[in-house]
């Protein structure tokens, strides 16, 4: 189980690189830029896009519940990731960051991976 948790941590570190890679792809490849712009505006116009700020808020509340139950370093990292995701949603928008929804998805995936790590950890 410990090896699986370490593997998940490496995947999380890879997600940081994926954010950089998505930004680089957006800046240098016109086809990728067009697709991202098209789908980002489509998501923003949908009902899901207008309520997306509720997701990190719900995840932070869930992280606080897990921190109260399991007081480990991993649960503190979970709350930090949840706060990072919430701050990202509050400060940035699609107008300021063209890959807003891609980064939001990557941050959500990182949070979910950390939540799996916390739930697998005995403590």
mmCIF file with all atom_site columns, C-alpha atoms in Angstrom:
data_model
loop_
_atom_site.group_PDB
_atom_site.id
_atom_site.type_symbol
_atom_site.label_atom_id
_atom_site.label_alt_id
_atom_site.label_comp_id
_atom_site.label_asym_id
_atom_site.label_entity_id
_atom_site.label_seq_id
_atom_site.pdbx_PDB_ins_code
_atom_site.Cartn_x
_atom_site.Cartn_y
_atom_site.Cartn_z
_atom_site.occupancy
_atom_site.B_iso_or_equiv
_atom_site.pdbx_formal_charge
_atom_site.auth_seq_id
_atom_site.auth_comp_id
_atom_site.auth_asym_id
_atom_site.auth_atom_id
_atom_site.pdbx_PDB_model_num
ATOM 1   C CA . UNK A 1 1   ? 0.000   0.000  0.000   1.00 0.00 ? 1   UNK A CA 1
ATOM 2   C CA . UNK A 1 2   ? 2.869   2.366  0.743   1.00 0.00 ? 2   UNK A CA 1
ATOM 3   C CA . UNK A 1 3   ? 4.277   1.909  -2.752  1.00 0.00 ? 3   UNK A CA 1
ATOM 4   C CA . UNK A 1 4   ? 0.858   2.757  -4.214  1.00 0.00 ? 4   UNK A CA 1
ATOM 5   C CA . UNK A 1 5   ? 0.720   5.978  -2.161  1.00 0.00 ? 5   UNK A CA 1
ATOM 6   C CA . UNK A 1 6   ? 4.215   6.932  -3.327  1.00 0.00 ? 6   UNK A CA 1
ATOM 7   C CA . UNK A 1 7   ? 3.121   6.217  -6.911  1.00 0.00 ? 7   UNK A CA 1
ATOM 8   C CA . UNK A 1 8   ? 0.120   8.523  -6.457  1.00 0.00 ? 8   UNK A CA 1
ATOM 9   C CA . UNK A 1 9   ? 2.415   11.270 -5.127  1.00 0.00 ? 9   UNK A CA 1
ATOM 10  C CA . UNK A 1 10  ? 4.546   10.942 -8.263  1.00 0.00 ? 10  UNK A CA 1
ATOM 11  C CA . UNK A 1 11  ? 1.425   11.244 -10.388 1.00 0.00 ? 11  UNK A CA 1
ATOM 12  C CA . UNK A 1 12  ? 0.564   14.441 -8.508  1.00 0.00 ? 12  UNK A CA 1
ATOM 13  C CA . UNK A 1 13  ? 4.009   15.839 -9.234  1.00 0.00 ? 13  UNK A CA 1
ATOM 14  C CA . UNK A 1 14  ? 3.463   14.923 -12.881 1.00 0.00 ? 14  UNK A CA 1
ATOM 15  C CA . UNK A 1 15  ? 0.245   16.942 -12.840 1.00 0.00 ? 15  UNK A CA 1
ATOM 16  C CA . UNK A 1 16  ? 2.276   20.064 -12.052 1.00 0.00 ? 16  UNK A CA 1
ATOM 17  C CA . UNK A 1 17  ? 4.254   19.401 -15.221 1.00 0.00 ? 17  UNK A CA 1
ATOM 18  C CA . UNK A 1 18  ? 1.016   18.825 -17.148 1.00 0.00 ? 18  UNK A CA 1
ATOM 19  C CA . UNK A 1 19  ? -0.130  22.354 -16.222 1.00 0.00 ? 19  UNK A CA 1
ATOM 20  C CA . UNK A 1 20  ? 3.106   23.737 -17.701 1.00 0.00 ? 20  UNK A CA 1
ATOM 21  C CA . UNK A 1 21  ? 2.706   21.478 -20.748 1.00 0.00 ? 21  UNK A CA 1
ATOM 22  C CA . UNK A 1 22  ? -0.874  22.625 -21.382 1.00 0.00 ? 22  UNK A CA 1
ATOM 23  C CA . UNK A 1 23  ? 0.211   26.264 -21.191 1.00 0.00 ? 23  UNK A CA 1
ATOM 24  C CA . UNK A 1 24  ? 3.043   25.583 -23.635 1.00 0.00 ? 24  UNK A CA 1
ATOM 25  C CA . UNK A 1 25  ? 0.750   23.702 -26.019 1.00 0.00 ? 25  UNK A CA 1
ATOM 26  C CA . UNK A 1 26  ? -1.792  26.524 -25.883 1.00 0.00 ? 26  UNK A CA 1
ATOM 27  C CA . UNK A 1 27  ? 0.822   29.139 -26.739 1.00 0.00 ? 27  UNK A CA 1
ATOM 28  C CA . UNK A 1 28  ? 2.528   27.190 -29.535 1.00 0.00 ? 28  UNK A CA 1
ATOM 29  C CA . UNK A 1 29  ? -0.085  25.073 -31.335 1.00 0.00 ? 29  UNK A CA 1
ATOM 30  C CA . UNK A 1 30  ? -2.902  26.811 -33.136 1.00 0.00 ? 30  UNK A CA 1
ATOM 31  C CA . UNK A 1 31  ? -5.166  23.763 -33.423 1.00 0.00 ? 31  UNK A CA 1
ATOM 32  C CA . UNK A 1 32  ? -4.921  23.065 -29.682 1.00 0.00 ? 32  UNK A CA 1
ATOM 33  C CA . UNK A 1 33  ? -5.590  26.747 -28.977 1.00 0.00 ? 33  UNK A CA 1
ATOM 34  C CA . UNK A 1 34  ? -8.721  26.728 -31.112 1.00 0.00 ? 34  UNK A CA 1
ATOM 35  C CA . UNK A 1 35  ? -10.085 23.557 -29.508 1.00 0.00 ? 35  UNK A CA 1
ATOM 36  C CA . UNK A 1 36  ? -9.402  24.806 -25.978 1.00 0.00 ? 36  UNK A CA 1
ATOM 37  C CA . UNK A 1 37  ? -10.999 28.161 -26.713 1.00 0.00 ? 37  UNK A CA 1
ATOM 38  C CA . UNK A 1 38  ? -14.058 26.568 -28.292 1.00 0.00 ? 38  UNK A CA 1
ATOM 39  C CA . UNK A 1 39  ? -14.686 24.075 -25.484 1.00 0.00 ? 39  UNK A CA 1
ATOM 40  C CA . UNK A 1 40  ? -13.847 26.570 -22.727 1.00 0.00 ? 40  UNK A CA 1
ATOM 41  C CA . UNK A 1 41  ? -16.474 28.983 -23.998 1.00 0.00 ? 41  UNK A CA 1
ATOM 42  C CA . UNK A 1 42  ? -18.913 26.124 -24.378 1.00 0.00 ? 42  UNK A CA 1
ATOM 43  C CA . UNK A 1 43  ? -18.351 25.049 -20.740 1.00 0.00 ? 43  UNK A CA 1
ATOM 44  C CA . UNK A 1 44  ? -18.607 28.633 -19.528 1.00 0.00 ? 44  UNK A CA 1
ATOM 45  C CA . UNK A 1 45  ? -21.986 29.044 -21.236 1.00 0.00 ? 45  UNK A CA 1
ATOM 46  C CA . UNK A 1 46  ? -23.351 25.811 -19.762 1.00 0.00 ? 46  UNK A CA 1
ATOM 47  C CA . UNK A 1 47  ? -25.094 25.401 -16.415 1.00 0.00 ? 47  UNK A CA 1
ATOM 48  C CA . UNK A 1 48  ? -22.075 23.502 -15.086 1.00 0.00 ? 48  UNK A CA 1
ATOM 49  C CA . UNK A 1 49  ? -19.706 26.378 -15.821 1.00 0.00 ? 49  UNK A CA 1
ATOM 50  C CA . UNK A 1 50  ? -21.758 28.872 -13.844 1.00 0.00 ? 50  UNK A CA 1
ATOM 51  C CA . UNK A 1 51  ? -21.797 26.601 -10.784 1.00 0.00 ? 51  UNK A CA 1
ATOM 52  C CA . UNK A 1 52  ? -18.202 25.416 -10.945 1.00 0.00 ? 52  UNK A CA 1
ATOM 53  C CA . UNK A 1 53  ? -17.181 27.536 -7.936  1.00 0.00 ? 53  UNK A CA 1
ATOM 54  C CA . UNK A 1 54  ? -19.262 25.227 -5.710  1.00 0.00 ? 54  UNK A CA 1
ATOM 55  C CA . UNK A 1 55  ? -17.021 22.228 -6.438  1.00 0.00 ? 55  UNK A CA 1
ATOM 56  C CA . UNK A 1 56  ? -13.877 23.486 -4.660  1.00 0.00 ? 56  UNK A CA 1
ATOM 57  C CA . UNK A 1 57  ? -16.004 24.825 -1.808  1.00 0.00 ? 57  UNK A CA 1
ATOM 58  C CA . UNK A 1 58  ? -17.554 21.388 -1.339  1.00 0.00 ? 58  UNK A CA 1
ATOM 59  C CA . UNK A 1 59  ? -14.136 19.736 -1.588  1.00 0.00 ? 59  UNK A CA 1
ATOM 60  C CA . UNK A 1 60  ? -12.671 22.051 1.073   1.00 0.00 ? 60  UNK A CA 1
ATOM 61  C CA . UNK A 1 61  ? -15.534 21.220 3.447   1.00 0.00 ? 61  UNK A CA 1
ATOM 62  C CA . UNK A 1 62  ? -14.932 17.518 2.818   1.00 0.00 ? 62  UNK A CA 1
ATOM 63  C CA . UNK A 1 63  ? -11.191 18.027 3.406   1.00 0.00 ? 63  UNK A CA 1
ATOM 64  C CA . UNK A 1 64  ? -11.881 19.745 6.733   1.00 0.00 ? 64  UNK A CA 1
ATOM 65  C CA . UNK A 1 65  ? -13.995 16.776 7.816   1.00 0.00 ? 65  UNK A CA 1
ATOM 66  C CA . UNK A 1 66  ? -11.151 14.411 6.875   1.00 0.00 ? 66  UNK A CA 1
ATOM 67  C CA . UNK A 1 67  ? -8.599  16.554 8.738   1.00 0.00 ? 67  UNK A CA 1
ATOM 68  C CA . UNK A 1 68  ? -10.709 16.387 11.891  1.00 0.00 ? 68  UNK A CA 1
ATOM 69  C CA . UNK A 1 69  ? -10.964 12.595 11.602  1.00 0.00 ? 69  UNK A CA 1
ATOM 70  C CA . UNK A 1 70  ? -7.410  11.828 10.464  1.00 0.00 ? 70  UNK A CA 1
ATOM 71  C CA . UNK A 1 71  ? -4.725  14.172 11.672  1.00 0.00 ? 71  UNK A CA 1
ATOM 72  C CA . UNK A 1 72  ? -1.896  13.283 9.327   1.00 0.00 ? 72  UNK A CA 1
ATOM 73  C CA . UNK A 1 73  ? 0.446   15.192 7.059   1.00 0.00 ? 73  UNK A CA 1
ATOM 74  C CA . UNK A 1 74  ? -1.443  13.873 4.025   1.00 0.00 ? 74  UNK A CA 1
ATOM 75  C CA . UNK A 1 75  ? -4.711  15.322 5.305   1.00 0.00 ? 75  UNK A CA 1
ATOM 76  C CA . UNK A 1 76  ? -3.067  18.708 5.774   1.00 0.00 ? 76  UNK A CA 1
ATOM 77  C CA . UNK A 1 77  ? -1.770  18.512 2.211   1.00 0.00 ? 77  UNK A CA 1
ATOM 78  C CA . UNK A 1 78  ? -5.340  17.689 1.186   1.00 0.00 ? 78  UNK A CA 1
ATOM 79  C CA . UNK A 1 79  ? -6.693  20.844 2.774   1.00 0.00 ? 79  UNK A CA 1
ATOM 80  C CA . UNK A 1 80  ? -3.909  22.902 1.182   1.00 0.00 ? 80  UNK A CA 1
ATOM 81  C CA . UNK A 1 81  ? -4.766  21.490 -2.248  1.00 0.00 ? 81  UNK A CA 1
ATOM 82  C CA . UNK A 1 82  ? -8.428  22.212 -1.642  1.00 0.00 ? 82  UNK A CA 1
ATOM 83  C CA . UNK A 1 83  ? -7.633  25.798 -0.661  1.00 0.00 ? 83  UNK A CA 1
ATOM 84  C CA . UNK A 1 84  ? -5.384  26.179 -3.714  1.00 0.00 ? 84  UNK A CA 1
ATOM 85  C CA . UNK A 1 85  ? -8.213  24.952 -5.933  1.00 0.00 ? 85  UNK A CA 1
ATOM 86  C CA . UNK A 1 86  ? -10.674 27.323 -4.239  1.00 0.00 ? 86  UNK A CA 1
ATOM 87  C CA . UNK A 1 87  ? -8.319  30.304 -4.558  1.00 0.00 ? 87  UNK A CA 1
ATOM 88  C CA . UNK A 1 88  ? -7.701  29.439 -8.226  1.00 0.00 ? 88  UNK A CA 1
ATOM 89  C CA . UNK A 1 89  ? -11.453 29.464 -8.866  1.00 0.00 ? 89  UNK A CA 1
ATOM 90  C CA . UNK A 1 90  ? -11.961 32.769 -7.034  1.00 0.00 ? 90  UNK A CA 1
ATOM 91  C CA . UNK A 1 91  ? -9.034  34.797 -8.410  1.00 0.00 ? 91  UNK A CA 1
ATOM 92  C CA . UNK A 1 92  ? -8.737  33.699 -12.034 1.00 0.00 ? 92  UNK A CA 1
ATOM 93  C CA . UNK A 1 93  ? -11.316 33.540 -14.806 1.00 0.00 ? 93  UNK A CA 1
ATOM 94  C CA . UNK A 1 94  ? -11.501 32.434 -18.409 1.00 0.00 ? 94  UNK A CA 1
ATOM 95  C CA . UNK A 1 95  ? -10.907 36.018 -19.532 1.00 0.00 ? 95  UNK A CA 1
ATOM 96  C CA . UNK A 1 96  ? -7.552  36.193 -17.712 1.00 0.00 ? 96  UNK A CA 1
ATOM 97  C CA . UNK A 1 97  ? -6.391  32.593 -18.211 1.00 0.00 ? 97  UNK A CA 1
ATOM 98  C CA . UNK A 1 98  ? -7.321  30.872 -21.480 1.00 0.00 ? 98  UNK A CA 1
ATOM 99  C CA . UNK A 1 99  ? -6.586  27.391 -20.065 1.00 0.00 ? 99  UNK A CA 1
ATOM 100 C CA . UNK A 1 100 ? -8.723  28.077 -16.984 1.00 0.00 ? 100 UNK A CA 1
ATOM 101 C CA . UNK A 1 101 ? -10.845 24.935 -17.221 1.00 0.00 ? 101 UNK A CA 1
ATOM 102 C CA . UNK A 1 102 ? -7.874  22.710 -18.032 1.00 0.00 ? 102 UNK A CA 1
ATOM 103 C CA . UNK A 1 103 ? -6.021  23.906 -14.945 1.00 0.00 ? 103 UNK A CA 1
ATOM 104 C CA . UNK A 1 104 ? -9.200  23.594 -12.878 1.00 0.00 ? 104 UNK A CA 1
ATOM 105 C CA . UNK A 1 105 ? -9.563  19.996 -13.998 1.00 0.00 ? 105 UNK A CA 1
ATOM 106 C CA . UNK A 1 106 ? -5.934  19.224 -13.213 1.00 0.00 ? 106 UNK A CA 1
ATOM 107 C CA . UNK A 1 107 ? -6.239  20.777 -9.743  1.00 0.00 ? 107 UNK A CA 1
ATOM 108 C CA . UNK A 1 108 ? -9.415  18.797 -9.113  1.00 0.00 ? 108 UNK A CA 1
ATOM 109 C CA . UNK A 1 109 ? -7.678  15.593 -10.215 1.00 0.00 ? 109 UNK A CA 1
ATOM 110 C CA . UNK A 1 110 ? -4.750  16.348 -7.901  1.00 0.00 ? 110 UNK A CA 1
ATOM 111 C CA . UNK A 1 111 ? -7.179  16.905 -5.025  1.00 0.00 ? 111 UNK A CA 1
ATOM 112 C CA . UNK A 1 112 ? -8.954  13.621 -5.744  1.00 0.00 ? 112 UNK A CA 1
ATOM 113 C CA . UNK A 1 113 ? -5.643  11.740 -5.847  1.00 0.00 ? 113 UNK A CA 1
ATOM 114 C CA . UNK A 1 114 ? -4.670  13.269 -2.503  1.00 0.00 ? 114 UNK A CA 1
ATOM 115 C CA . UNK A 1 115 ? -8.059  12.289 -1.097  1.00 0.00 ? 115 UNK A CA 1
ATOM 116 C CA . UNK A 1 116 ? -7.422  8.676  -2.154  1.00 0.00 ? 116 UNK A CA 1
ATOM 117 C CA . UNK A 1 117 ? -4.054  8.834  -0.381  1.00 0.00 ? 117 UNK A CA 1
ATOM 118 C CA . UNK A 1 118 ? -5.682  10.164 2.800   1.00 0.00 ? 118 UNK A CA 1
ATOM 119 C CA . UNK A 1 119 ? -8.409  7.540  2.736   1.00 0.00 ? 119 UNK A CA 1
ATOM 120 C CA . UNK A 1 120 ? -5.890  4.727  2.198   1.00 0.00 ? 120 UNK A CA 1
ATOM 121 C CA . UNK A 1 121 ? -3.656  5.902  5.039   1.00 0.00 ? 121 UNK A CA 1
ATOM 122 C CA . UNK A 1 122 ? -4.339  4.418  8.420   1.00 0.00 ? 122 UNK A CA 1
ATOM 123 C CA . UNK A 1 123 ? -4.127  6.910  11.218  1.00 0.00 ? 123 UNK A CA 1
#
